[in-house]
Coordinates of C-alpha atoms (C1' of nucleotides) in Angstrom, one line a residue:
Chain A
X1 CA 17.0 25.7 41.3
X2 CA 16.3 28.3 38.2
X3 CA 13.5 30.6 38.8
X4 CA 10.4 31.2 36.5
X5 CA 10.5 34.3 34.5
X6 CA 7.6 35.2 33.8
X7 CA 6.8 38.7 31.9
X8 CA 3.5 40.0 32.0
X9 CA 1.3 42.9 32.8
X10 CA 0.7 46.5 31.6
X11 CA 1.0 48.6 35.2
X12 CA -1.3 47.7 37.5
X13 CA -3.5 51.1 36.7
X14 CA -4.2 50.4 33.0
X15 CA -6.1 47.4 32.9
X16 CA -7.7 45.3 35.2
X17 CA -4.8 42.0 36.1
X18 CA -6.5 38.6 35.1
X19 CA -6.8 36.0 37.9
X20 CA -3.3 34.1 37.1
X21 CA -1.1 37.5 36.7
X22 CA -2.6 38.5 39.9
X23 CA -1.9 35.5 41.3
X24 CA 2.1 35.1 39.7
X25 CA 2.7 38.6 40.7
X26 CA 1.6 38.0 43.9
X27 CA 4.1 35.5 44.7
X28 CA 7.2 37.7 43.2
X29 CA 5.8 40.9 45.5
X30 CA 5.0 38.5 49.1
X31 CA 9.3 37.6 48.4
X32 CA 10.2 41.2 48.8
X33 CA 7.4 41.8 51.3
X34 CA 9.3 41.3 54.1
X35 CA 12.3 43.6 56.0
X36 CA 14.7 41.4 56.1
X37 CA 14.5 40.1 52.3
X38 CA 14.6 43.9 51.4
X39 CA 17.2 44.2 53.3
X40 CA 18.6 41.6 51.8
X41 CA 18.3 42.5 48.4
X42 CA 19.4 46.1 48.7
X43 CA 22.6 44.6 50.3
X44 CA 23.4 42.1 47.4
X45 CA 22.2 44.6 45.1
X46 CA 24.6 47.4 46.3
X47 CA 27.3 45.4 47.3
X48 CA 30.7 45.6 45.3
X49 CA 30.9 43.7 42.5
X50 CA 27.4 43.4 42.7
X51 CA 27.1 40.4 44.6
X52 CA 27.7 38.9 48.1
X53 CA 28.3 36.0 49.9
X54 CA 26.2 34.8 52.5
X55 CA 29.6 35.7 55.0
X56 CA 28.6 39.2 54.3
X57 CA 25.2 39.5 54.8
X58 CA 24.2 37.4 58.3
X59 CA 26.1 39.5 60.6
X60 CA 23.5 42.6 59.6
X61 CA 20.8 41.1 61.2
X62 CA 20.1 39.9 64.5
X63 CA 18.9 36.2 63.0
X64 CA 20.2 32.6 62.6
X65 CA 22.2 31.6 59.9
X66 CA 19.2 29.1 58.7
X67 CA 16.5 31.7 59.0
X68 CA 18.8 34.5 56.5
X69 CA 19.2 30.7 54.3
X70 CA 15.6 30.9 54.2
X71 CA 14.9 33.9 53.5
X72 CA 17.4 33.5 50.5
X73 CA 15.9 30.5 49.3
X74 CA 12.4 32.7 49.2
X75 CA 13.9 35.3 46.6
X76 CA 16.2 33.0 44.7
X77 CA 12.6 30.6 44.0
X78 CA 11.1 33.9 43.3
X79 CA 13.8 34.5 40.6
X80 CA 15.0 37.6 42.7
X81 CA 18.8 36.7 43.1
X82 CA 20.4 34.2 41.6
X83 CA 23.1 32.0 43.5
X84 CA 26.8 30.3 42.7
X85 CA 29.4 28.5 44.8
X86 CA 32.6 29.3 44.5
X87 CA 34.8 27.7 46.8
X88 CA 33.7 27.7 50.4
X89 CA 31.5 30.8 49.7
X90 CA 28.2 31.1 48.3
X91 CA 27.7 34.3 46.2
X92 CA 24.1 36.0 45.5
X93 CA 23.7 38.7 42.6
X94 CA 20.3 40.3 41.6
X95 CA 18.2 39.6 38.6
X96 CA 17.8 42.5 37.4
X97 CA 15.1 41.5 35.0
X98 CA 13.1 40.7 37.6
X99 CA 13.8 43.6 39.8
X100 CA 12.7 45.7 36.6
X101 CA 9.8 43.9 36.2
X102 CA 8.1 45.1 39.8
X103 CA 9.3 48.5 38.7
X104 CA 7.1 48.3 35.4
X105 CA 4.4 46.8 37.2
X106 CA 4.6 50.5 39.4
X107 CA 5.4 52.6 36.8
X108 CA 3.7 55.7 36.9
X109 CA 0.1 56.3 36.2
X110 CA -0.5 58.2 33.2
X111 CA -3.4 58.6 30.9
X112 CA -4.3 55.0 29.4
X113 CA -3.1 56.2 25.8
X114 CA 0.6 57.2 25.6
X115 CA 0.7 54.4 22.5
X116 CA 3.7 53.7 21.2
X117 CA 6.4 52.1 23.1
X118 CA 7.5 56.2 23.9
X119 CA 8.4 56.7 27.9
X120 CA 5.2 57.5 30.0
X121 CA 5.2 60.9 31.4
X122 CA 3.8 60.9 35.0
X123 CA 0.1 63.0 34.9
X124 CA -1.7 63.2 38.2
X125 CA -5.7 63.8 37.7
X126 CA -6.5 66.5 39.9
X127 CA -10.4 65.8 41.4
Chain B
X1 CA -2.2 69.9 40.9
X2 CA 1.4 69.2 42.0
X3 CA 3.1 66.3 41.1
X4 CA 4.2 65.4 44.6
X5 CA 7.3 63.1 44.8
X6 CA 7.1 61.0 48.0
X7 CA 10.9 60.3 48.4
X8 CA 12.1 57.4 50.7
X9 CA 14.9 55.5 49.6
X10 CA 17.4 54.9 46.1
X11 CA 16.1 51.9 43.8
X12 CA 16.7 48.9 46.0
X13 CA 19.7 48.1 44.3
X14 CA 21.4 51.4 44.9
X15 CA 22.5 51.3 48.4
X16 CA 21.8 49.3 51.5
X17 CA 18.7 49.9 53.0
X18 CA 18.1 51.2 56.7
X19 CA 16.0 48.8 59.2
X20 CA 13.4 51.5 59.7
X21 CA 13.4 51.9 55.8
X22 CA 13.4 48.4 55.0
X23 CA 10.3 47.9 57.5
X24 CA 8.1 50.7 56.3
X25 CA 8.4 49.7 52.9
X26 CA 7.7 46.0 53.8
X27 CA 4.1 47.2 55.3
X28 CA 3.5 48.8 52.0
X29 CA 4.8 45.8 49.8
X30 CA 2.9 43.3 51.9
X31 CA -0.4 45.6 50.8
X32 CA 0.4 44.7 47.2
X33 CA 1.5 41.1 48.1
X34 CA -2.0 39.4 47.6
X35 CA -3.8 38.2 44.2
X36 CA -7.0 39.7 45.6
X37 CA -5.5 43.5 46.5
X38 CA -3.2 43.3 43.5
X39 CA -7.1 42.7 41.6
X40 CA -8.5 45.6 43.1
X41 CA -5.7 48.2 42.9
X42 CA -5.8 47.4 39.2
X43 CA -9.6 47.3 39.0
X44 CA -10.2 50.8 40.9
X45 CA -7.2 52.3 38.6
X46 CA -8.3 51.6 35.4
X47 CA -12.0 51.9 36.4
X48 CA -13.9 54.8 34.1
X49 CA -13.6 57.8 35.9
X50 CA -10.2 56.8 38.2
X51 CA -12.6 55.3 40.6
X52 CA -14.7 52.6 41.5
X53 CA -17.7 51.6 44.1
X54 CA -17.3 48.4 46.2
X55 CA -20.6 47.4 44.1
X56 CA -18.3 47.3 41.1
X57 CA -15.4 45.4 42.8
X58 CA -17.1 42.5 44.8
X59 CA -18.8 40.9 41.9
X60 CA -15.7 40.2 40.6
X61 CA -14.5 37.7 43.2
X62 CA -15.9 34.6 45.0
X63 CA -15.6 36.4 48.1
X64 CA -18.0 37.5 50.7
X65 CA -18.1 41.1 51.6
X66 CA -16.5 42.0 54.6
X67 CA -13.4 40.0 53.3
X68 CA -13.6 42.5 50.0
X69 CA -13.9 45.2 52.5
X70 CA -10.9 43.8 54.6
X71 CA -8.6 44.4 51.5
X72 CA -10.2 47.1 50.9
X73 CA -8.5 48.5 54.2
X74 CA -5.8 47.2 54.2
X75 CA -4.9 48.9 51.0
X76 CA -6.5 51.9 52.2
X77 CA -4.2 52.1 55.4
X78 CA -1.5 51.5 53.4
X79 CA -1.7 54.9 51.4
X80 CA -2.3 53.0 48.5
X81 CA -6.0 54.5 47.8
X82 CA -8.8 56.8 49.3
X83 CA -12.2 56.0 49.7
X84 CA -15.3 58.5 50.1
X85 CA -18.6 57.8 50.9
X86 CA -21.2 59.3 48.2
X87 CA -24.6 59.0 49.2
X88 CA -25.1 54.5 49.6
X89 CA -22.1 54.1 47.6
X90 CA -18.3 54.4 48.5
X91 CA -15.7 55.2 46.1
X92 CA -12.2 54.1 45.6
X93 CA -9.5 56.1 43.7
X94 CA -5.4 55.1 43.6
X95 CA -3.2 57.2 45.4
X96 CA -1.3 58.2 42.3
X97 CA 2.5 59.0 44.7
X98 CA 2.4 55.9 46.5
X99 CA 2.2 53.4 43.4
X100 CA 4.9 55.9 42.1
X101 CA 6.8 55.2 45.0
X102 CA 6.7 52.0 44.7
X103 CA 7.8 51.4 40.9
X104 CA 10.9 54.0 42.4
X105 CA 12.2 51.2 44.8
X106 CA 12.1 49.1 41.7
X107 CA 13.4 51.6 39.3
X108 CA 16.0 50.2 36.7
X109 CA 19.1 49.6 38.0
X110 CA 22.0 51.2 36.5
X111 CA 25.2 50.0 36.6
X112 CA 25.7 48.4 39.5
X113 CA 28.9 48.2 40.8
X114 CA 32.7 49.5 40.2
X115 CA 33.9 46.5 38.2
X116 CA 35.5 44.2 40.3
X117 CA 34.0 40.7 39.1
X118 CA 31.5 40.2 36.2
X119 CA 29.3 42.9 35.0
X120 CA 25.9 42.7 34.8
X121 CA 24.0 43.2 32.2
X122 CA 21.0 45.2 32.2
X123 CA 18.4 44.3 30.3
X124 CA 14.7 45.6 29.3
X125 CA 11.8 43.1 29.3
X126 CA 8.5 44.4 27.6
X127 CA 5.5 42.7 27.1
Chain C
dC1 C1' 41.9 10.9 56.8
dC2 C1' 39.5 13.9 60.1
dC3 C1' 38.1 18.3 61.4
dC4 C1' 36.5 22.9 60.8
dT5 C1' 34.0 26.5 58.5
dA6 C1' 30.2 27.9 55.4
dC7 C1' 25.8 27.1 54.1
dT8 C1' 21.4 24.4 53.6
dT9 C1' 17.6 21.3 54.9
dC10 C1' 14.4 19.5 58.4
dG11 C1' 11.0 19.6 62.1
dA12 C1' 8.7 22.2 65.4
dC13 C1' 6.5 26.3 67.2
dA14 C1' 4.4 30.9 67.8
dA15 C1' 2.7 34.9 65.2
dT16 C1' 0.4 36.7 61.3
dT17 C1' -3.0 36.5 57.7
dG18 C1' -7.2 35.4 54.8
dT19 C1' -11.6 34.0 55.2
dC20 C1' -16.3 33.6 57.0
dG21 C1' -21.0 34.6 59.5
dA22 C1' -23.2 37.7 62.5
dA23 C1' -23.9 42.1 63.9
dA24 C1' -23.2 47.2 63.6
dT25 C1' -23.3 51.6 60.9
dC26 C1' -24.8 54.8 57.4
dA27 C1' -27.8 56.8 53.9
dT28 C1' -31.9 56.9 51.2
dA29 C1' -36.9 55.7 50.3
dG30 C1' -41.4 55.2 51.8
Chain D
dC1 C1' -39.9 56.3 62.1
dT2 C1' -39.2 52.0 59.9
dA3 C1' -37.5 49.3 56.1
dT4 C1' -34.0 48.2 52.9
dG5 C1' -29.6 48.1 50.7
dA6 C1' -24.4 49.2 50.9
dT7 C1' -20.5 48.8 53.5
dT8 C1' -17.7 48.1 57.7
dT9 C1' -16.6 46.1 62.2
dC10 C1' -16.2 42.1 65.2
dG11 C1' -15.0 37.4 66.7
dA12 C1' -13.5 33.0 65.4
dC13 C1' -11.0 29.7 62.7
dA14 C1' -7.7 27.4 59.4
dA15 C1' -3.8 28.2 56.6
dT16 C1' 0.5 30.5 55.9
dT17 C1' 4.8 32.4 57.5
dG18 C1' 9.1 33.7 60.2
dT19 C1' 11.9 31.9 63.5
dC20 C1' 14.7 28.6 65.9
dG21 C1' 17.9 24.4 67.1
dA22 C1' 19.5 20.2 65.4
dA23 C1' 21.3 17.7 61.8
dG24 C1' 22.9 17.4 57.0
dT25 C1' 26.1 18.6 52.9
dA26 C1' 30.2 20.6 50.8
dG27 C1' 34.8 22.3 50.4
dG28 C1' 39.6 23.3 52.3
dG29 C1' 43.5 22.4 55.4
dG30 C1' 45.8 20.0 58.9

DNA sequence: CCCCTACTTCGACAATTGTCGAAATCATAG
DNA sequence: CTATGATTTCGACAATTGTCGAAGTAGGGG
């Protein structure tokens, strides 16, 4: 099962999110807002080779082998990681496309009129 | 004003993330995780001024009142914005470190991994 | 072939969450 | 002081979510 990718969005302080983005972007943010999927995803993301198998993740956490499954399934449908059998083992790599995405959606709050495609400096308004 | 730098943790991908970090930031991310918040962090942060009422957000939705103001709190408790009371009217303004914080987890991952199986390839999506 | 290990799917359950209506608080106007 | 409008708190309820154990699929080795 592929994920969606969906690209969208100016960060979230610019302009006001439509009903659907709100509600897309939702779903991609309630798949890493959880502990254990974070965890998760650090883990594969970090990991050598930059992926893991599901052999090296369960014994972090204090949960079934079906629960972690779970939780996997959550990010891969949220096109978080993406997964591929090899042999007995099942191995999990980031997206980072997606992973980037959140980060754009964050990205620092500037004045609404850096133009161009030029970085965004960060500019906090003092009241 | 000070640009203040809330620091809490490498991009996700960088390095494993610790229980007590994984769980804080989950409380945060789960603030986000909602069409409705997602709606009104953006509508408050691009609002003239940096700030809105509640008279300019609950229009907006089909929702009643106290469930606007539920979000409201929840997103409020989070760090994620600071409300004042102004004569009848309270205002909302982003917390400019904690959305910063946020794209920081998500930050562009660099290269992942000493090469030991595929690379990954990094690559930027605009809108 | 049968078994064993790795992982996923299924069904059930308790905990959490989003929503509402009713009632409380707070500030201004008369 | 009372009335009115803006916002929050409270209590209840249905929907969603995280977890488990049991059972299913897939691959490798005797």
């Amino acid at each position: 099962m592929t994920a969606v990718t969906i690209q969208c969005c100016a960060p979230i302080a610019r302009e006001p999110l439509a009903e659907h983005e709100a509600a897309e972007l939702a779903v991609l943010l309630k798949a890493v807002a959880d502990p254990v999927r974070l965890r998760l995803l650090s883990m594969i993301g970090s990991h050598a080779g930059g992926e893991a198998c599901v052999c090296d993740l369960t014994g972090a956490f204090d949960l079934t082998a079906p629960t972690i499954s779970h939780h996997l399934k959550i990010l891969r449908t949220a096109g978080l990681i993406d997964g591929e059998r090899r042999g007995t083992w099942v191995y999990y790599r980031i997206v980072p496309e997606t992973v980037t995405r959140l980060g754009a959606l964050f990205a620092p709050l500037a004045d609404p009129a850096p133009a161009s495609g030029a970085p965004v400096e960060v500019e906090f308004v003092s009241t």
